[in-house]
Amino acid sequence: MTNLTAMPELSASAALPPPRGYWAVAMRKLLRPLLVKLCVLYIAAVLVISVLVPFIATGKPYIISLHTAHGLVTRYPLFADLTTRDYLTFLTAGMLIALAAIWRLTARVDLLRRRKLRWVSALTCISATVIAGVLVASLHHNQFDGTNYRHLMKSGRATGAIFAPIPWGYAQMEPLGRQAVNEMPSWRHWLGTDRSGRDVLSRMLWASRVAMGIGFVSQFIALSLGIIVGALMGYFSGVCDILGMRIVEMVEAIPTFFLILTFIAVFGRSTLMIMIILGVTGWTGYARFLRAEFLRIRQLDYIVAARASGAPLHSVLFRHMLPNGLTPVLVSASFGLAGAVTIESSLSYLGIGVRPPTPSWGGMLNAAGNPATVFHWFQALPPGFVLFLTVLAFNLVGEALRDAIDPRSFS
Amino acid sequence: MGTRFTVKDFIFLLIFVVLVVLAGFTLESYNYLSHQVAGLRGDLQNLDAEQTTQLYLLKKIQRDGLRLQSGGSFSTPSTSPAPRGTTDAATAPTTADIRTTLPDGARYVMFPNPPLPPYNPYSQPNFAFGDWLVESLSSEPNRIMPFVPQSESAAAIQASVLESLLVRNPLTLKFDPWLARSYRVSKNGLKITFTLRRRARFSNGRPVTAQDVVFSYHTVMNPKVNCAAVRSYYVDIKSCRALSAYQVVFKLRQPYFKTLGVVGGLSIIPRSVYNFPNMADFNNHGKLLVGSGPYVLKRWSAGQQIVLTRNARYWGPRPIFNRIVYRFITNPQASLQSMLAGQIDVDALEPSQWVKYHAQPAFLKHFTTYKYLSPSAGYSFICWNLNQPWFKDRATRTALAMLVNQAAMIKTYLHSLAVQVTGPFNPISPQNNKLVHPIAYNPHAARVLLRKAGWTKASDGILTRGKIKFRFSLTIPSQFPLGKRMAEYIKEQFSRAGIDMQISPLDFTTMLQKINHRHFDAVMLGWSGSLETDPYQIWYSGSYKHEGSNAGDFNNPLADKLILEGRRTLNYKKRMHIWHRLQAVIYRQQPYLFLFTQYDLIAINKRIANTRPYPVFGISSADWFVPRALQKYH
């Protein structure tokens, strides 16, 4: 009874700075070293670029006035040229940002309302995104615009164009007659051109989208599968565990790289296929991790207490056990991301990754020295360096995260 | 009791069994003898015919002395550049090679010994047997049995293992007897008789007989055997019959200009090896390659190499190399690197590699380089699947050709080391019609033409005709960087006109499968060629069926007529005239986007001697040897 009377006091105390949670402390610890800060910044920058690259590197101007038979007509080719995939990327990115914002904004709301608030707003956000995504996918038709706007400007058939900062599309070539292939860096092409006369910088930025896409989507699939299977194995143990572990062993025996090679040989190239294969074969590590954690946690007193007090299964699994078992999985997820980026680059380096002319860092590395006998350093260095930095950043952040969430290091 | 088995019974039984066995044996030996007699009788007939010929020739020689006659020519060992001092063949009595016209108008050619290569390696001052020849192949064949594979790499391997009745002399371009000792072509060209060399043996020791020739022919003609492409060359042959153990005659329905090359070029395979009860099994023995050639298949390490080793029982001049090794190196850069490292002896260079290396003194110190246009280089093209809605009409196809700036492509991507082709014939072949000019690059005219063909830009910017959007996929072999660059360029050019072309690189084997099942929109490939190709295989409307080579389903009545007419025409000039007309028809129809033929850019390690190329056919590995001092594999 006294408890009830104490409630108002508790809510009143919410005005004070809330006690820092486990995650807040861990995040703070994570970002303390400068190197990790830089890495996180770098990853954020690559992510932003990979989402916004249609606005940064494209041959289509934001706005242009065309001289037509009906007089001056203003067009917005860049916006008209956005594909369904672009819109879906923006939507997903927006959703993730909104979710993060919800998390952050509700941090100060008191404990009892917070959970409900978060659930409701997160679900609204996700469902809104899904609805918008479906609408875009069904209503939006990709425009196919092969117009050479630079040529229009030069020939005086258009005026008032504002081009993107890097005014070259990833597949846009300099006219072959100009012999502008394998050009050194210049003001026209900041990182030079490749062997077909395409802007290296533009291709590099577009390639970040492939790398990030494959990394995040495949790891999302892998995490979802791994968490579900691992949680079930760890919680129920017994027969479920034995069967589950056999499945894990079976999947682990599949050589991912060769599986992808086979699929590419049979079904042709598709980025989505690579994502799915990487996801479907890459979950076993997460499942093992989570299983081990759950086997440990289910013995702990608070779980026994939760079960004894009659908490339903989903509540025990997802409210009490998962948040405490998930952290080590997230650490390995960041290594997994680096791994997926590496695999995609290796495939492209071997010339069997994405469909040409889609750029990819590995493919650009390959193109820099093959079959040309001259090694074009300016074609190889930037993508190689970016690839190296990306993998390094993910690994460093993963390592820092592991240290940060280590309970022994909490003071 | 009487049922006891006594010694006497045993003796009776023994005698009975012996009698039965003896009777069987006698029957068998009678059978054998009668076969022998039949064979001998055939041989006698054969000898008779030979004798008549010989008699005639003798008389002719007595009458004319040794002066050369128009139409027939005698080549004595001294005039052929092959002094036979160093070979087994030298021990055989040397009689003159004969090439003449018989009184009945038939052409008769007889070489008592298999001809040596014109640039005879055996007579070179530093000639030596031994060592290995290591070559690279840009793709691994998936099967190497005779007739079935269509890949060039399989053909390269078969060339050293399988042999045919005749060989083409690379210098005179005439057909010389090889497995055959002599051949006789009747005046009307409808009957060809071959007499085989008695000493020719397959690598399993069995003699090459007329039965094997007949068997080889029937294998090719067997619909169960998947070799429609080869079969298409033999459609005009009416019969193939063994006259005796060593004499075989081919009869034709109608004259065919390539008969001698086709019949004489038929790979002869041993009946003892390939005679499966169900000939469909032939298709399942992808690694079974047995012939009478100088080399035999020793080892196939999947993904790495194929090793041929010297046929110890070879019947002809002793093979020069102990081994021929074909390494599978798909990447041109990797293959050049292995060449520089001395791991392979011969390499075909990429244009960019040629530009960098062909004038480099350090490179030329170790390697000999050759650059020439060769009829076997063939040409590259994009084949439109004419059954797909986009490519049905000629105007659209012509517009597509106008959209591609081939001159710029050749200059930029191929460093001007290629020549644009204007039809299915090689530019250096007499078949080529020089009056057919390439379609000029003209995007504006192309747009007009597309509009005329009914293509209009829809609201989404893609050309549309009715309900069909101009969006198709171009299949390219994935291990072909140049093809990828060209495809990317063509894609960009097409996109300017509102055509959305997807590029889908596929593994070569998968790609061939898709082509054979006609599951493609457009495909970028190349045909290999020869001095005079028969357009029937690729352009005749009937070649679409049974996985034939007319994959795009080109079907033009005039072209069909010209093809059939050309094949029948034995007169060279008339035939060339027909081919020239055919080329004009085909190029006008644009069933392919004809691209170019590349120069052969060859680099050979200097340790290999006698590598100079022949005027038309280029280098020939049959001439090569490694002088003793430079040999490195033992």
mmCIF file with all atom_site columns, N, CA and C in Angstrom, chain B residues 427-451:
data_model
loop_
_atom_site.group_PDB
_atom_site.id
_atom_site.type_symbol
_atom_site.label_atom_id
_atom_site.label_alt_id
_atom_site.label_comp_id
_atom_site.label_asym_id
_atom_site.label_entity_id
_atom_site.label_seq_id
_atom_site.pdbx_PDB_ins_code
_atom_site.Cartn_x
_atom_site.Cartn_y
_atom_site.Cartn_z
_atom_site.occupancy
_atom_site.B_iso_or_equiv
_atom_site.pdbx_formal_charge
_atom_site.auth_seq_id
_atom_site.auth_comp_id
_atom_site.auth_asym_id
_atom_site.auth_atom_id
_atom_site.pdbx_PDB_model_num
ATOM 1  N N  . PRO B 1 427 ? 37.358 -9.925  -93.750  1.00 0.00 ? 427 PRO B N  1
ATOM 2  C CA . PRO B 1 427 ? 37.801 -8.915  -94.729  1.00 0.00 ? 427 PRO B CA 1
ATOM 3  C C  . PRO B 1 427 ? 38.928 -9.389  -95.638  1.00 0.00 ? 427 PRO B C  1
ATOM 4  N N  . ILE B 1 428 ? 39.743 -10.342 -95.193  1.00 0.00 ? 428 ILE B N  1
ATOM 5  C CA . ILE B 1 428 ? 40.817 -10.766 -96.082  1.00 0.00 ? 428 ILE B CA 1
ATOM 6  C C  . ILE B 1 428 ? 40.425 -11.981 -96.911  1.00 0.00 ? 428 ILE B C  1
ATOM 7  N N  . SER B 1 429 ? 39.206 -12.458 -96.735  1.00 0.00 ? 429 SER B N  1
ATOM 8  C CA . SER B 1 429 ? 38.772 -13.610 -97.509  1.00 0.00 ? 429 SER B CA 1
ATOM 9  C C  . SER B 1 429 ? 38.274 -13.148 -98.875  1.00 0.00 ? 429 SER B C  1
ATOM 10 N N  . PRO B 1 430 ? 38.468 -13.972 -99.907  1.00 0.00 ? 430 PRO B N  1
ATOM 11 C CA . PRO B 1 430 ? 37.927 -13.592 -101.222 1.00 0.00 ? 430 PRO B CA 1
ATOM 12 C C  . PRO B 1 430 ? 36.401 -13.521 -101.207 1.00 0.00 ? 430 PRO B C  1
ATOM 13 N N  . GLN B 1 431 ? 35.770 -14.097 -100.174 1.00 0.00 ? 431 GLN B N  1
ATOM 14 C CA . GLN B 1 431 ? 34.310 -14.045 -100.093 1.00 0.00 ? 431 GLN B CA 1
ATOM 15 C C  . GLN B 1 431 ? 33.814 -12.637 -99.800  1.00 0.00 ? 431 GLN B C  1
ATOM 16 N N  . ASN B 1 432 ? 34.698 -11.827 -99.210  1.00 0.00 ? 432 ASN B N  1
ATOM 17 C CA . ASN B 1 432 ? 34.271 -10.516 -98.733  1.00 0.00 ? 432 ASN B CA 1
ATOM 18 C C  . ASN B 1 432 ? 33.944 -9.579  -99.900  1.00 0.00 ? 432 ASN B C  1
ATOM 19 N N  . ASN B 1 433 ? 32.812 -8.940  -99.803  1.00 0.00 ? 433 ASN B N  1
ATOM 20 C CA . ASN B 1 433 ? 32.381 -7.987  -100.822 1.00 0.00 ? 433 ASN B CA 1
ATOM 21 C C  . ASN B 1 433 ? 32.840 -6.593  -100.395 1.00 0.00 ? 433 ASN B C  1
ATOM 22 N N  . LYS B 1 434 ? 33.830 -6.094  -101.113 1.00 0.00 ? 434 LYS B N  1
ATOM 23 C CA . LYS B 1 434 ? 34.406 -4.811  -100.700 1.00 0.00 ? 434 LYS B CA 1
ATOM 24 C C  . LYS B 1 434 ? 33.472 -3.647  -100.971 1.00 0.00 ? 434 LYS B C  1
ATOM 25 N N  . LEU B 1 435 ? 32.413 -3.907  -101.756 1.00 0.00 ? 435 LEU B N  1
ATOM 26 C CA . LEU B 1 435 ? 31.488 -2.817  -102.093 1.00 0.00 ? 435 LEU B CA 1
ATOM 27 C C  . LEU B 1 435 ? 30.445 -2.602  -101.004 1.00 0.00 ? 435 LEU B C  1
ATOM 28 N N  . VAL B 1 436 ? 30.367 -3.546  -100.063 1.00 0.00 ? 436 VAL B N  1
ATOM 29 C CA . VAL B 1 436 ? 29.430 -3.339  -98.956  1.00 0.00 ? 436 VAL B CA 1
ATOM 30 C C  . VAL B 1 436 ? 30.125 -2.448  -97.938  1.00 0.00 ? 436 VAL B C  1
ATOM 31 N N  . HIS B 1 437 ? 29.584 -1.252  -97.741  1.00 0.00 ? 437 HIS B N  1
ATOM 32 C CA . HIS B 1 437 ? 30.230 -0.315  -96.825  1.00 0.00 ? 437 HIS B CA 1
ATOM 33 C C  . HIS B 1 437 ? 29.578 -0.395  -95.457  1.00 0.00 ? 437 HIS B C  1
ATOM 34 N N  . PRO B 1 438 ? 30.366 -0.164  -94.431  1.00 0.00 ? 438 PRO B N  1
ATOM 35 C CA . PRO B 1 438 ? 29.769 -0.226  -93.093  1.00 0.00 ? 438 PRO B CA 1
ATOM 36 C C  . PRO B 1 438 ? 28.719 0.862   -92.908  1.00 0.00 ? 438 PRO B C  1
ATOM 37 N N  . ILE B 1 439 ? 27.703 0.522   -92.129  1.00 0.00 ? 439 ILE B N  1
ATOM 38 C CA . ILE B 1 439 ? 26.672 1.507   -91.801  1.00 0.00 ? 439 ILE B CA 1
ATOM 39 C C  . ILE B 1 439 ? 27.332 2.593   -90.959  1.00 0.00 ? 439 ILE B C  1
ATOM 40 N N  . ALA B 1 440 ? 27.160 3.849   -91.366  1.00 0.00 ? 440 ALA B N  1
ATOM 41 C CA . ALA B 1 440 ? 27.863 4.935   -90.699  1.00 0.00 ? 440 ALA B CA 1
ATOM 42 C C  . ALA B 1 440 ? 27.204 5.266   -89.370  1.00 0.00 ? 440 ALA B C  1
ATOM 43 N N  . TYR B 1 441 ? 28.034 5.729   -88.456  1.00 0.00 ? 441 TYR B N  1
ATOM 44 C CA . TYR B 1 441 ? 27.530 6.192   -87.153  1.00 0.00 ? 441 TYR B CA 1
ATOM 45 C C  . TYR B 1 441 ? 26.730 7.453   -87.368  1.00 0.00 ? 441 TYR B C  1
ATOM 46 N N  . ASN B 1 442 ? 25.455 7.415   -87.063  1.00 0.00 ? 442 ASN B N  1
ATOM 47 C CA . ASN B 1 442 ? 24.623 8.586   -87.293  1.00 0.00 ? 442 ASN B CA 1
ATOM 48 C C  . ASN B 1 442 ? 23.426 8.541   -86.356  1.00 0.00 ? 442 ASN B C  1
ATOM 49 N N  . PRO B 1 443 ? 23.585 9.026   -85.128  1.00 0.00 ? 443 PRO B N  1
ATOM 50 C CA . PRO B 1 443 ? 22.495 8.914   -84.144  1.00 0.00 ? 443 PRO B CA 1
ATOM 51 C C  . PRO B 1 443 ? 21.237 9.653   -84.570  1.00 0.00 ? 443 PRO B C  1
ATOM 52 N N  . HIS B 1 444 ? 21.407 10.743  -85.303  1.00 0.00 ? 444 HIS B N  1
ATOM 53 C CA . HIS B 1 444 ? 20.201 11.487  -85.703  1.00 0.00 ? 444 HIS B CA 1
ATOM 54 C C  . HIS B 1 444 ? 19.364 10.669  -86.677  1.00 0.00 ? 444 HIS B C  1
ATOM 55 N N  . ALA B 1 445 ? 20.053 10.142  -87.706  1.00 0.00 ? 445 ALA B N  1
ATOM 56 C CA . ALA B 1 445 ? 19.341 9.305   -88.666  1.00 0.00 ? 445 ALA B CA 1
ATOM 57 C C  . ALA B 1 445 ? 18.723 8.106   -87.960  1.00 0.00 ? 445 ALA B C  1
ATOM 58 N N  . ALA B 1 446 ? 19.435 7.580   -86.969  1.00 0.00 ? 446 ALA B N  1
ATOM 59 C CA . ALA B 1 446 ? 18.916 6.417   -86.236  1.00 0.00 ? 446 ALA B CA 1
ATOM 60 C C  . ALA B 1 446 ? 17.613 6.771   -85.539  1.00 0.00 ? 446 ALA B C  1
ATOM 61 N N  . ARG B 1 447 ? 17.574 7.975   -84.946  1.00 0.00 ? 447 ARG B N  1
ATOM 62 C CA . ARG B 1 447 ? 16.345 8.380   -84.258  1.00 0.00 ? 447 ARG B CA 1
ATOM 63 C C  . ARG B 1 447 ? 15.183 8.499   -85.230  1.00 0.00 ? 447 ARG B C  1
ATOM 64 N N  . VAL B 1 448 ? 15.476 9.082   -86.384  1.00 0.00 ? 448 VAL B N  1
ATOM 65 C CA . VAL B 1 448 ? 14.426 9.217   -87.403  1.00 0.00 ? 448 VAL B CA 1
ATOM 66 C C  . VAL B 1 448 ? 13.923 7.834   -87.810  1.00 0.00 ? 448 VAL B C  1
ATOM 67 N N  . LEU B 1 449 ? 14.875 6.934   -88.011  1.00 0.00 ? 449 LEU B N  1
ATOM 68 C CA . LEU B 1 449 ? 14.533 5.586   -88.456  1.00 0.00 ? 449 LEU B CA 1
ATOM 69 C C  . LEU B 1 449 ? 13.697 4.867   -87.392  1.00 0.00 ? 449 LEU B C  1
ATOM 70 N N  . LEU B 1 450 ? 14.066 5.058   -86.144  1.00 0.00 ? 450 LEU B N  1
ATOM 71 C CA . LEU B 1 450 ? 13.314 4.421   -85.058  1.00 0.00 ? 450 LEU B CA 1
ATOM 72 C C  . LEU B 1 450 ? 11.893 4.963   -85.018  1.00 0.00 ? 450 LEU B C  1
ATOM 73 N N  . ARG B 1 451 ? 11.774 6.272   -85.248  1.00 0.00 ? 451 ARG B N  1
ATOM 74 C CA . ARG B 1 451 ? 10.427 6.863   -85.239  1.00 0.00 ? 451 ARG B CA 1
ATOM 75 C C  . ARG B 1 451 ? 9.607  6.267   -86.379  1.00 0.00 ? 451 ARG B C  1
#
